[in-house]
PDB file of C-alpha atoms (C1' of nucleotides) in Angstrom:
ATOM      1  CA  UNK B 210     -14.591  -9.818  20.900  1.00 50.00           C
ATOM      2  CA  UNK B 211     -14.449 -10.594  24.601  1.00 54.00           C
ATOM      3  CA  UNK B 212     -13.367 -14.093  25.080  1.00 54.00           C
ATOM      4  CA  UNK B 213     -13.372 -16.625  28.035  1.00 60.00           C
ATOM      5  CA  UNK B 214      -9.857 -16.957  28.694  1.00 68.00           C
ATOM      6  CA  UNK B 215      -8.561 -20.248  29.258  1.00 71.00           C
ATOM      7  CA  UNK B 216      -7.465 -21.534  32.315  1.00 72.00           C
ATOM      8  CA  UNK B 217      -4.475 -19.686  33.949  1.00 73.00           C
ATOM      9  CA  UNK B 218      -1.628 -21.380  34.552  1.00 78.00           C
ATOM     10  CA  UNK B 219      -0.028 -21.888  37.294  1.00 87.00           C
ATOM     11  CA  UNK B 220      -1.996 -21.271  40.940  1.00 96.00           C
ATOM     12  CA  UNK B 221      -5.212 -19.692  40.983  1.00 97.00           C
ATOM     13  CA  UNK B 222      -7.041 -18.120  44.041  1.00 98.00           C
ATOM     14  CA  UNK B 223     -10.195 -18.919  45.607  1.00 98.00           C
ATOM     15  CA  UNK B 224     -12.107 -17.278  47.522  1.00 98.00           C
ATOM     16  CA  UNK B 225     -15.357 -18.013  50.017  1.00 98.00           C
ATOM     17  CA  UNK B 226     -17.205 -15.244  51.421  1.00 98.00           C
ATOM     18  CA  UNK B 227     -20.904 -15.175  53.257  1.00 98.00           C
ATOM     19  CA  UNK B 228     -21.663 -11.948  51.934  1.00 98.00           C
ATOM     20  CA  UNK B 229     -25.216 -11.948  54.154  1.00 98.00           C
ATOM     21  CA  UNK B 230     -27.399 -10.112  51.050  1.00 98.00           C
ATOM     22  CA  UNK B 231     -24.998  -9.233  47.453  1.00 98.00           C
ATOM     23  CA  UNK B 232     -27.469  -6.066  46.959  1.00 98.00           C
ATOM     24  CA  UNK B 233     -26.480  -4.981  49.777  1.00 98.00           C
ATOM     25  CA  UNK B 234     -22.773  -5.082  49.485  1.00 98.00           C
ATOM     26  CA  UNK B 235     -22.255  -3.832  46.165  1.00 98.00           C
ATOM     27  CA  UNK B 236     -19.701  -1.159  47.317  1.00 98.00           C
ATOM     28  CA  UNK B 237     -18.098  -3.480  50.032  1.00 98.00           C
ATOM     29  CA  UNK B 238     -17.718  -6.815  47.483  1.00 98.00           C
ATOM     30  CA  UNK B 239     -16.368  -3.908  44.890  1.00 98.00           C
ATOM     31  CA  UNK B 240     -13.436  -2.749  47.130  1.00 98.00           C
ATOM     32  CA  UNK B 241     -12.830  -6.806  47.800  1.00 98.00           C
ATOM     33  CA  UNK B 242     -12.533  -7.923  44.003  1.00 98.00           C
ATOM     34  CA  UNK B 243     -10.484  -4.450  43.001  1.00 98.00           C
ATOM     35  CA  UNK B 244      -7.982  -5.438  45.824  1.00 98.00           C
ATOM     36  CA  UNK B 245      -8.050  -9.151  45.684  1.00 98.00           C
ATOM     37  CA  UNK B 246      -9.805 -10.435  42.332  1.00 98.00           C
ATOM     38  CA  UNK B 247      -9.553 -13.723  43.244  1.00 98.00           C
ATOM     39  CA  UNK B 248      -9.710 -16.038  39.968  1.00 98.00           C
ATOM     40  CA  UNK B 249     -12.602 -17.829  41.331  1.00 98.00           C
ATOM     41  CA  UNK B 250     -15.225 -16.389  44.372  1.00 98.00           C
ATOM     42  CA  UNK B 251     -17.795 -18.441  46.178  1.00 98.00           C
ATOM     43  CA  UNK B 252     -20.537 -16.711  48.147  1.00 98.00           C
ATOM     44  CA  UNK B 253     -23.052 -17.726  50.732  1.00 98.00           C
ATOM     45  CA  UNK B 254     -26.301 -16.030  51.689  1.00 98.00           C
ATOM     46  CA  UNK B 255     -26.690 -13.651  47.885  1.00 98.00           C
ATOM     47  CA  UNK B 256     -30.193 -13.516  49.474  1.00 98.00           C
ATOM     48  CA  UNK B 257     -31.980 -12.659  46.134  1.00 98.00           C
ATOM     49  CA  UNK B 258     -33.577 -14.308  43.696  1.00 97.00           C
ATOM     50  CA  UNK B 259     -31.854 -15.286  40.033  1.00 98.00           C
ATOM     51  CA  UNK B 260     -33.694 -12.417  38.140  1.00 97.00           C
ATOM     52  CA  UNK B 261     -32.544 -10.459  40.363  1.00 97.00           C
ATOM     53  CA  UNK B 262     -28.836 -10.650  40.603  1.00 98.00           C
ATOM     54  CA  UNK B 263     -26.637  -7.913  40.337  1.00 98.00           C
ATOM     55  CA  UNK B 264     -24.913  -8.685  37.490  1.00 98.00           C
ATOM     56  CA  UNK B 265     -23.361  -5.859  36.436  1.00 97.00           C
ATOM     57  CA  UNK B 266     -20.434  -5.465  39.257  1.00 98.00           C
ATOM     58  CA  UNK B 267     -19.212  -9.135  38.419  1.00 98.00           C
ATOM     59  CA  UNK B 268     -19.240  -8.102  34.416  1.00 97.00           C
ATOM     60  CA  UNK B 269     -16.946  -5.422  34.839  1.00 98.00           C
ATOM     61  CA  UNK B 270     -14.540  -7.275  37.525  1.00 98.00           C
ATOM     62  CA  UNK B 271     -14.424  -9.765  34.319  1.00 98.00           C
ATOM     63  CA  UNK B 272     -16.348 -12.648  35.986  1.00 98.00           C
ATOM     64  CA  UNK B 273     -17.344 -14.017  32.702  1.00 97.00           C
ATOM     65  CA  UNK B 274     -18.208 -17.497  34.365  1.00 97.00           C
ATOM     66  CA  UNK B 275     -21.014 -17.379  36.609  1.00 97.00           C
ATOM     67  CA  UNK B 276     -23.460 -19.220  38.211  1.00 98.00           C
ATOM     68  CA  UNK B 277     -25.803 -18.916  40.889  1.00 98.00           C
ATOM     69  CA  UNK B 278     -28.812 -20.330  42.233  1.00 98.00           C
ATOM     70  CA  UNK B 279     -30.993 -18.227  44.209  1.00 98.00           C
ATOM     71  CA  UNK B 280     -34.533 -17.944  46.269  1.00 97.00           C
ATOM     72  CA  UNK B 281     -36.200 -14.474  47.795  1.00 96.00           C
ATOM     73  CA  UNK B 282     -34.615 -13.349  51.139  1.00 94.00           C
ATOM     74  CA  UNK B 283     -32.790 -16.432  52.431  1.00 95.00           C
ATOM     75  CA  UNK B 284     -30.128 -18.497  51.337  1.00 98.00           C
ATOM     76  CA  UNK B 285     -28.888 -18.341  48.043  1.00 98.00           C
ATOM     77  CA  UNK B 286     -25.432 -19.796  46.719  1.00 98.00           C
ATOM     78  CA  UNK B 287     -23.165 -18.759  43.992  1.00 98.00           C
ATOM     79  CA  UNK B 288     -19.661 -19.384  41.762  1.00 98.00           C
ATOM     80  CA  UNK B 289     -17.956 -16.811  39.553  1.00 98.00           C
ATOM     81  CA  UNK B 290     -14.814 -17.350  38.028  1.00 98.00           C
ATOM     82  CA  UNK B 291     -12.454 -15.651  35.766  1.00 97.00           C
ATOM     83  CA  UNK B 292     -12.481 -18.419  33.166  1.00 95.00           C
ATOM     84  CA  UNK B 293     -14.540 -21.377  31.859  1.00 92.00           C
ATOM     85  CA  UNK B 294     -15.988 -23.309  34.159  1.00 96.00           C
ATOM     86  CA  UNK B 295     -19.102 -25.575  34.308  1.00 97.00           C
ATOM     87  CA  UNK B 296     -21.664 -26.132  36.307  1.00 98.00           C
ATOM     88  CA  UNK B 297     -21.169 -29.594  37.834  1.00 98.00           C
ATOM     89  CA  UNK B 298     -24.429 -29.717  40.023  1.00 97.00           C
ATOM     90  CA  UNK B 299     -27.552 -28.264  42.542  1.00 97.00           C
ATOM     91  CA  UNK B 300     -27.663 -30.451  45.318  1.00 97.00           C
ATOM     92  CA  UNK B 301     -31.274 -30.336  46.921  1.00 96.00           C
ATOM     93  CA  UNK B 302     -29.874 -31.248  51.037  1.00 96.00           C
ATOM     94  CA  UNK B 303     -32.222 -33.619  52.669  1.00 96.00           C
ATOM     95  CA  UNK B 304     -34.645 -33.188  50.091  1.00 94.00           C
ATOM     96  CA  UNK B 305     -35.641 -29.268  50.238  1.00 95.00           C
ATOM     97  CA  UNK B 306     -34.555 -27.303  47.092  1.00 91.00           C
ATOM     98  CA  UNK B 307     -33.328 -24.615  49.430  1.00 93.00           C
ATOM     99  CA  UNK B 308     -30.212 -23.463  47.271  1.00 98.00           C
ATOM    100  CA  UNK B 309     -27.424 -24.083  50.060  1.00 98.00           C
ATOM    101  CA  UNK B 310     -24.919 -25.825  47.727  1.00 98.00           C
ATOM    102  CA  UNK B 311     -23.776 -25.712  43.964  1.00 98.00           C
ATOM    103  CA  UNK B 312     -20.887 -27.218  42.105  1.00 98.00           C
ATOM    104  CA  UNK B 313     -18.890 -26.653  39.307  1.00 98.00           C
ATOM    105  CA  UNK B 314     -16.366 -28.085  37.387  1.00 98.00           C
ATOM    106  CA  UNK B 315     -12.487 -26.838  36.697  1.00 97.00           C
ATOM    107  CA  UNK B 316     -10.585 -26.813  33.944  1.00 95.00           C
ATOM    108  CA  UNK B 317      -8.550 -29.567  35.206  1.00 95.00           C
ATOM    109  CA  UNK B 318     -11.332 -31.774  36.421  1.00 97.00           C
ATOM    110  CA  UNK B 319     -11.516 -30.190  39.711  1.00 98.00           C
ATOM    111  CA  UNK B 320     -15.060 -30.342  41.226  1.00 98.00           C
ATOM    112  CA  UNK B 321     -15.679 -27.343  43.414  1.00 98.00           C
ATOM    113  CA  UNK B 322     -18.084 -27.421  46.208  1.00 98.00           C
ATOM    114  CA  UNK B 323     -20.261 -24.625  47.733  1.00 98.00           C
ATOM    115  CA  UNK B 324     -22.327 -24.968  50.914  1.00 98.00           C
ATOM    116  CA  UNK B 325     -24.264 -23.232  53.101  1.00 98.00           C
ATOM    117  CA  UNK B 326     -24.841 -25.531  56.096  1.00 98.00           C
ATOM    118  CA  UNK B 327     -27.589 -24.061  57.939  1.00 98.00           C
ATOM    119  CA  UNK B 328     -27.173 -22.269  61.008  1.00 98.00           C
ATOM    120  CA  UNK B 329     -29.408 -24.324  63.590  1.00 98.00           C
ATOM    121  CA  UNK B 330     -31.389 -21.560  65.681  1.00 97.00           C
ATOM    122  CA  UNK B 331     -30.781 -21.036  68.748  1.00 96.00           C
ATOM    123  CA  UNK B 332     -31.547 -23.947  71.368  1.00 97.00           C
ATOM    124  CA  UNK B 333     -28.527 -27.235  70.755  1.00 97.00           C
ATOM    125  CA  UNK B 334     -31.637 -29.442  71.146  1.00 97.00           C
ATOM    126  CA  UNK B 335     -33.038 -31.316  68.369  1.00 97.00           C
ATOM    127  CA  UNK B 336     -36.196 -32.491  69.943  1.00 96.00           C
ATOM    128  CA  UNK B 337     -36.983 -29.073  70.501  1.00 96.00           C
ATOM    129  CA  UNK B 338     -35.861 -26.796  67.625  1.00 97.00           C
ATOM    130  CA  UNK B 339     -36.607 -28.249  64.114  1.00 96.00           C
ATOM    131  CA  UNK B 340     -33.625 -26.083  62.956  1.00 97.00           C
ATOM    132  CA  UNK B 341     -30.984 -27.515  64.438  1.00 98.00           C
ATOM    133  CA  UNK B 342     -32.535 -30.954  64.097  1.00 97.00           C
ATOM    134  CA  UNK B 343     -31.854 -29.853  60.034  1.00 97.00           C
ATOM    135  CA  UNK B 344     -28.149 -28.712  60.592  1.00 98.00           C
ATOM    136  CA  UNK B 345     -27.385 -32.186  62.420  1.00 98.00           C
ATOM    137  CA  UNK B 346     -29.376 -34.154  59.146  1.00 98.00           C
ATOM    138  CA  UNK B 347     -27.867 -32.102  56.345  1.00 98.00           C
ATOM    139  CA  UNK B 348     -24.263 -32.333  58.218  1.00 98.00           C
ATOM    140  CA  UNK B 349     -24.861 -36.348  58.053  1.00 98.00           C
ATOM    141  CA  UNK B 350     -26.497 -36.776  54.620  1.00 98.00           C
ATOM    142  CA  UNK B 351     -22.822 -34.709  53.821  1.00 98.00           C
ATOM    143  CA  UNK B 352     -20.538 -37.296  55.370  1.00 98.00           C
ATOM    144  CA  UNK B 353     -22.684 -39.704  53.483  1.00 98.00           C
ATOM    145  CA  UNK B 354     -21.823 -38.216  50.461  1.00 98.00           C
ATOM    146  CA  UNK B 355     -18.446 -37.656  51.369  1.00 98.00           C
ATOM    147  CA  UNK B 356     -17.896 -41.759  51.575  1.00 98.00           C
ATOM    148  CA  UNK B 357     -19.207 -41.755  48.323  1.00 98.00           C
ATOM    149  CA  UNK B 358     -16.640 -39.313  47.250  1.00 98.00           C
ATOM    150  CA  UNK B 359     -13.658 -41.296  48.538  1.00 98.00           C
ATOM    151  CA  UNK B 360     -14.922 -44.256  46.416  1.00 98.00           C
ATOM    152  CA  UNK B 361     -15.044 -42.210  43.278  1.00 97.00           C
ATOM    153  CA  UNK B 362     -11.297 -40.864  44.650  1.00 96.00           C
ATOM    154  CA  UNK B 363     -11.611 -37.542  42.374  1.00 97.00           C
ATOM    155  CA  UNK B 364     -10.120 -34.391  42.927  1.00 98.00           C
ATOM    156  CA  UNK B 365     -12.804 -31.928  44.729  1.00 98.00           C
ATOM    157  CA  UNK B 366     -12.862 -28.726  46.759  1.00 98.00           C
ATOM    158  CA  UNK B 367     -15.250 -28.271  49.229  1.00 98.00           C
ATOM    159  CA  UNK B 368     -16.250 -24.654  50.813  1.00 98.00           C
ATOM    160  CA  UNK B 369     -18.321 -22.851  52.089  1.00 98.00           C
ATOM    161  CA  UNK B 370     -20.315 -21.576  55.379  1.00 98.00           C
ATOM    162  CA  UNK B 371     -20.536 -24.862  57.511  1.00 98.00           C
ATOM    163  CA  UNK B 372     -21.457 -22.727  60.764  1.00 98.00           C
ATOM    164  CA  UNK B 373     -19.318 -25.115  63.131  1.00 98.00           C
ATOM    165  CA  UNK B 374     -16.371 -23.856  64.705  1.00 98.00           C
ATOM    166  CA  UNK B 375     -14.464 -27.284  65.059  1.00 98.00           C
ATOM    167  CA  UNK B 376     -11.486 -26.684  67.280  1.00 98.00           C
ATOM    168  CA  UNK B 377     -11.026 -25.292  70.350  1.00 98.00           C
ATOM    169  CA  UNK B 378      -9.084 -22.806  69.125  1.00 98.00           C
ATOM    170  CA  UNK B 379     -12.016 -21.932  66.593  1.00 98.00           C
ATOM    171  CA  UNK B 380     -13.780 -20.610  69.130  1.00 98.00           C
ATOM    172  CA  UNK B 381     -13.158 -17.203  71.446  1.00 97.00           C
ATOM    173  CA  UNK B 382     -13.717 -19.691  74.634  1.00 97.00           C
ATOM    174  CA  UNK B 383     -14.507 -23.400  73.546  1.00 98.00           C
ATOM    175  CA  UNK B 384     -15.723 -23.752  77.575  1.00 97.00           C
ATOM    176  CA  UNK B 385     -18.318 -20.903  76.834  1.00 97.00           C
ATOM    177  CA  UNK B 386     -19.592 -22.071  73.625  1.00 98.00           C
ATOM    178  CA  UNK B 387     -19.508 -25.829  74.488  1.00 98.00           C
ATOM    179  CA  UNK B 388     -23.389 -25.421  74.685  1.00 97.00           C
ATOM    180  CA  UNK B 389     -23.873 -22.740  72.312  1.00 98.00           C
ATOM    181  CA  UNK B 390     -24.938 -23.254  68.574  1.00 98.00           C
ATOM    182  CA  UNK B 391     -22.119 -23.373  66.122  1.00 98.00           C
ATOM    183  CA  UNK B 392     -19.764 -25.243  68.959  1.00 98.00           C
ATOM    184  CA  UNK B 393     -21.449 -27.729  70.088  1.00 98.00           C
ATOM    185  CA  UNK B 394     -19.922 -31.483  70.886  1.00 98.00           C
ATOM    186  CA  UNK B 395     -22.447 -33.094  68.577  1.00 98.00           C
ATOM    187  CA  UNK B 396     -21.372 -30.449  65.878  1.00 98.00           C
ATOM    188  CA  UNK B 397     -17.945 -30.813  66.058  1.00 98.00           C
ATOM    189  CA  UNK B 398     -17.784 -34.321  66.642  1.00 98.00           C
ATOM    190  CA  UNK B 399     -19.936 -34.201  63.371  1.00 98.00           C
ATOM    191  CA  UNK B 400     -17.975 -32.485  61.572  1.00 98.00           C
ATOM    192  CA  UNK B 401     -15.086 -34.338  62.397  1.00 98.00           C
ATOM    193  CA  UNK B 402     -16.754 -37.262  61.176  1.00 98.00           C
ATOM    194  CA  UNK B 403     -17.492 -35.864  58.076  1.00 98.00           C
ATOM    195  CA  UNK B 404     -13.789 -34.736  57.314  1.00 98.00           C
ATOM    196  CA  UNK B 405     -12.945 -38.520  57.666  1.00 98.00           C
ATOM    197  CA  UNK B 406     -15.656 -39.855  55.378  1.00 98.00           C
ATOM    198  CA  UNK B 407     -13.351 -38.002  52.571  1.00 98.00           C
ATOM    199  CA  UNK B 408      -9.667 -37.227  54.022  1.00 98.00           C
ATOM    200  CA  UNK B 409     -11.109 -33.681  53.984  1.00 98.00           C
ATOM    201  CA  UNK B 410      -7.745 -31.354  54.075  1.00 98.00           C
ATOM    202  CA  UNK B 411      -8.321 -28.243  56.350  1.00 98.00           C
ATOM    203  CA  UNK B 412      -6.260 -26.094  53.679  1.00 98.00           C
ATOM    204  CA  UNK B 413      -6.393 -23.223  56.122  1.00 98.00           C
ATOM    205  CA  UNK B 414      -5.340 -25.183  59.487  1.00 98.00           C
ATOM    206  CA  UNK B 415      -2.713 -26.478  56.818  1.00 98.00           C
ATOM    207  CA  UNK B 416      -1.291 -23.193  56.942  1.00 98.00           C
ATOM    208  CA  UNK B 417      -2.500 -22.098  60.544  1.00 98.00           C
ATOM    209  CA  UNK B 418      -1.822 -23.997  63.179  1.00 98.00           C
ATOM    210  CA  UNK B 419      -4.137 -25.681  65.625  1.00 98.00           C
ATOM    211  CA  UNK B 420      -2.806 -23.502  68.867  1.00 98.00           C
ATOM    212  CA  UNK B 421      -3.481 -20.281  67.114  1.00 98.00           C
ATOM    213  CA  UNK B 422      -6.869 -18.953  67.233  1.00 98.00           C
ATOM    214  CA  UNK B 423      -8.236 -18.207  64.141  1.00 98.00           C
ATOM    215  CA  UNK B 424     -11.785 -17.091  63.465  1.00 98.00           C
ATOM    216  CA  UNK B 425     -14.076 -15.731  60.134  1.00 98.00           C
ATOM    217  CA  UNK B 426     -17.134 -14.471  61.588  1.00 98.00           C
ATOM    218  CA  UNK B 427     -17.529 -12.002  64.381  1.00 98.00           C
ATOM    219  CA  UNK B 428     -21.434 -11.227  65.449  1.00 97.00           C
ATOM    220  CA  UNK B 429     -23.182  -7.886  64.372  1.00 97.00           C
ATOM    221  CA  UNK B 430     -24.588  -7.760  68.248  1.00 94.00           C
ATOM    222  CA  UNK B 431     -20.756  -7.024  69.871  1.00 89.00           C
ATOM    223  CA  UNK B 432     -20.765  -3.321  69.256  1.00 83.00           C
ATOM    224  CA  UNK B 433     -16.769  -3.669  69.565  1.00 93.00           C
ATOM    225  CA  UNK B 434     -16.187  -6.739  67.606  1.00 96.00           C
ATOM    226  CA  UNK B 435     -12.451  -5.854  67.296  1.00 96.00           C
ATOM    227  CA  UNK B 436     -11.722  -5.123  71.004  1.00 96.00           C
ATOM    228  CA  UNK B 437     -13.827  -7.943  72.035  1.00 96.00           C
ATOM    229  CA  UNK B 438     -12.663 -10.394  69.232  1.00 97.00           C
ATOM    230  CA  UNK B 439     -15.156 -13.157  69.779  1.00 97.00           C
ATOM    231  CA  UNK B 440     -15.113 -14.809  66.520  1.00 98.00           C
ATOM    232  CA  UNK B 441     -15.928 -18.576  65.615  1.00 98.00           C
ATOM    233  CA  UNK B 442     -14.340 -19.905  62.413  1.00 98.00           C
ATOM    234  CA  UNK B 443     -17.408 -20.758  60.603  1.00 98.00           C
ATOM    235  CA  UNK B 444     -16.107 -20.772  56.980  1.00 98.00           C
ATOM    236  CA  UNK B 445     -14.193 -23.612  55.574  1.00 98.00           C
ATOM    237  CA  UNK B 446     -11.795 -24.756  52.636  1.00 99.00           C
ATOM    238  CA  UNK B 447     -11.284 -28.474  52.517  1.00 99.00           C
ATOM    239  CA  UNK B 448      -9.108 -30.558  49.664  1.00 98.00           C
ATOM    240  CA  UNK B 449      -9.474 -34.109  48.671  1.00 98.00           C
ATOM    241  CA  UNK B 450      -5.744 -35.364  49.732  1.00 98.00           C
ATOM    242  CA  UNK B 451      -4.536 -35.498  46.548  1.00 97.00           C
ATOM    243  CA  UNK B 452      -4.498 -31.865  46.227  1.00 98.00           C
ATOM    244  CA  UNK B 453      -2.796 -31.141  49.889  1.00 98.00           C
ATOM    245  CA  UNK B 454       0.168 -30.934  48.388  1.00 98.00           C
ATOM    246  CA  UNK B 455      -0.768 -28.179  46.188  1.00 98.00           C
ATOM    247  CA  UNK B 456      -1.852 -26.014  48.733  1.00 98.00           C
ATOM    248  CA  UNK B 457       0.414 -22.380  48.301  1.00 98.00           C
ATOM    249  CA  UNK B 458      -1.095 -20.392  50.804  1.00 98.00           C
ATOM    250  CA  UNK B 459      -4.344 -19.341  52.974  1.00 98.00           C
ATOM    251  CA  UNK B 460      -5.212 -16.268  54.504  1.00 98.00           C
ATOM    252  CA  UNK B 461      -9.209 -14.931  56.402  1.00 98.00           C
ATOM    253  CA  UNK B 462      -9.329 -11.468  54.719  1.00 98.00           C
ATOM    254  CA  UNK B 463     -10.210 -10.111  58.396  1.00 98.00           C
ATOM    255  CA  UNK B 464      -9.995  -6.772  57.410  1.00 98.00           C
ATOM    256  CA  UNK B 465     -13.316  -6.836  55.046  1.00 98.00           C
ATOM    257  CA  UNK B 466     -15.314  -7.384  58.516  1.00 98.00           C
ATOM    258  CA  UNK B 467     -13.849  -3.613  59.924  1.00 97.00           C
ATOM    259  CA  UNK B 468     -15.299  -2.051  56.361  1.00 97.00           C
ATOM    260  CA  UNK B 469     -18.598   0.383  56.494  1.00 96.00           C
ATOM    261  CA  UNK B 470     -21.790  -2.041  55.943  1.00 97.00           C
ATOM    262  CA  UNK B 471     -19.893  -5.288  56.325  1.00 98.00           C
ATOM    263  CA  UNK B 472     -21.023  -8.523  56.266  1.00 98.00           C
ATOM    264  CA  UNK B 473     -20.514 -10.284  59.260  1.00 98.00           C
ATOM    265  CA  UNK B 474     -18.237 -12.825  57.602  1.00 98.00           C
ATOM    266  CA  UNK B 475     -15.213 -12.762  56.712  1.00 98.00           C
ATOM    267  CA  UNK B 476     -13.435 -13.684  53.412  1.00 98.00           C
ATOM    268  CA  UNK B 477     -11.487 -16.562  53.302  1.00 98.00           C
ATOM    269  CA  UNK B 478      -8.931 -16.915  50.169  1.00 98.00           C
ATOM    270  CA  UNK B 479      -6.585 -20.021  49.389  1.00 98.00           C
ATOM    271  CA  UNK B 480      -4.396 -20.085  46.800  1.00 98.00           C
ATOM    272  CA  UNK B 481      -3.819 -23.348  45.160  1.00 98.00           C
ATOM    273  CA  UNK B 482      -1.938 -25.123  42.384  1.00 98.00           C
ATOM    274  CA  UNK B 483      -4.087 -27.298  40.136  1.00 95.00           C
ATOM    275  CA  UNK B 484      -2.204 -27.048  37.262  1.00 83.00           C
TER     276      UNK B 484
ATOM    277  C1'  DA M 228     -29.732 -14.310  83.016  1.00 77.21           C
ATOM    278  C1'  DT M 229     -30.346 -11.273  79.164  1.00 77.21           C
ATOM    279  C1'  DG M 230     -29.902  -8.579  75.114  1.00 77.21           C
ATOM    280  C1'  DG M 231     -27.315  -7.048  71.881  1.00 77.21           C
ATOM    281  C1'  DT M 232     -27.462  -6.046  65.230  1.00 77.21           C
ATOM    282  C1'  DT M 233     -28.509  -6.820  60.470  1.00 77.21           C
ATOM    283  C1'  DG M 234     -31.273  -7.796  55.935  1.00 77.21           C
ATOM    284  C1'  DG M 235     -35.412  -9.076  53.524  1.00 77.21           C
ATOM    285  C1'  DG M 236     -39.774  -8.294  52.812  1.00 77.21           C
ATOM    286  C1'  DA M 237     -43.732  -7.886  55.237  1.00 77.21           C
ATOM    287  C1'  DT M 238     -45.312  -5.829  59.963  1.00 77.21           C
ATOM    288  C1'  DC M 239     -41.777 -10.825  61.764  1.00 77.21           C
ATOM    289  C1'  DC M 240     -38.312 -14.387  60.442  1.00 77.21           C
ATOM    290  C1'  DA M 241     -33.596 -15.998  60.019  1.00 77.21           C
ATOM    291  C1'  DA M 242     -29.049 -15.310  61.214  1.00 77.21           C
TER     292       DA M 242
END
DNA sequence: ATGGTTGGGATCCAA
């Protein structure tokens, strides 16, 4: 009788990926989990409803955990793990049930975080464009709940596709992107504000350091992404402080975005210690 | 200054 196993001892890997549509990376997200098989995978943008889902491919990698909470074409977030885990929560940001984050609990009491911060349209105006008037709300109804985090002073994980590139170095040319979407002062500085409200750890800036670019997401519209290599670093894994010092390693799986049918993204995978 | 690509699900929207 297949069993959840317990948890493993010892570190475990996580992984974040915008996968930008799961049906239509079957063959791509197969190659990732035979070569990787992170112990626990987060993904952004499934874009497909629950009855839906592909199952199947996550059965046979031996994702016995998994949860995911999905809507038709847009959005949709979701956690699979190797062993028992719960589901912690569904948060509905600024009110609209528009599955960008869901939660779940570790063996050790862990709560895991998964967003999808919205992307914000086009124009950095939020008079004008209702979208990015949303990214700026839902990125400060998160460092509101962040404060309320740091009061509770538990041990959480937070990642996901926040779609700001916070550093200078996050960015192919922070003076070119300074009014561009993604990069913008009132983003970052955001952001940055948000990372207080919790002691948010940058677990892969922990590893990487601030002078050396780093990116996870390189536009569909450069037909040479490589050459070019203008990437933002769009996808995040933060720690509650306790857990910086169980940080092992961190690593953007840049060679998923040079596959056939990629997504866009790039994986991101930590490995951490939470035993 | 502009347009470039992709996926979903309808003939356009979001990214």
């Amino acid at each position: 009788m297949p069993k959840k196993p317990a948890a493993p001892k010892g570190p475990i890997t996580l992984a974040t990926w915008n996968i930008n549509s799961i049906r239509a990376r079957l063959d791509l997200m197969d190659g990732f989990l035979r070569q990787y098989a992170p112990d626990v995978l987060c993904l952004q943008e499934t874009k497909v409803r629950d009855d839906q889902f592909p199952h199947e491919l996550f059965d046979a990698h031996g994702y016995t955990t998994r949860l995911i909470k999905g809507q038709p074409g847009y959005n949709g977030v979701a956690i699979f793990a190797k062993h028992q885990v719960e589901l912690h929560e569904m948060r509905a940001l600024c009110g609209r049930n528009d599955c960008r984050h869901i939660s779940a609990k570790l063996p050790d009491g862990t709560v895991l975080h998964n967003y999808y911060v919205p992307a914000g349209g086009d124009v950095p105006d939020p008079v004008k464009n209702d979208k990015f008037a949303h990214k700026l709300e839902v990125v400060a109804e998160m460092t509101a709940w962040s404060m309320e985090l740091k009061k509770k002073g538990g041990k959480e994980i937070l990642v996901g596709d926040l779609n700001i590139a916070p550093l200078e170095t996050d960015v192919w040319s922070h003076k070119q992107l300074l009014n561009v979407v993604s990069h913008t002062p009132v983003e970052t500085e955001g952001m940055l504000k948000m990372q207080a409200a919790r002691d948010w750890v940058d677990a892969v800036r922990h590893f990487v350091p601030a002078e050396q670019k780093l990116y996870s997401w390189w536009s569909y519209r450069s037909p040479n992404w490589e050459l070019a290599d203008k990437g933002r670093r769009l996808d995040h894994v933060w720690v509650s402080p306790q857990l910086k010092g169980k940080l092992k390693h961190a690593q953007v799986i840049k060679e998923m975005r040079g596959k056939e049918k990629a997504s866009d993204h790039a994986p991101i995978i930590v490995t951490i210690d939470l035993g």
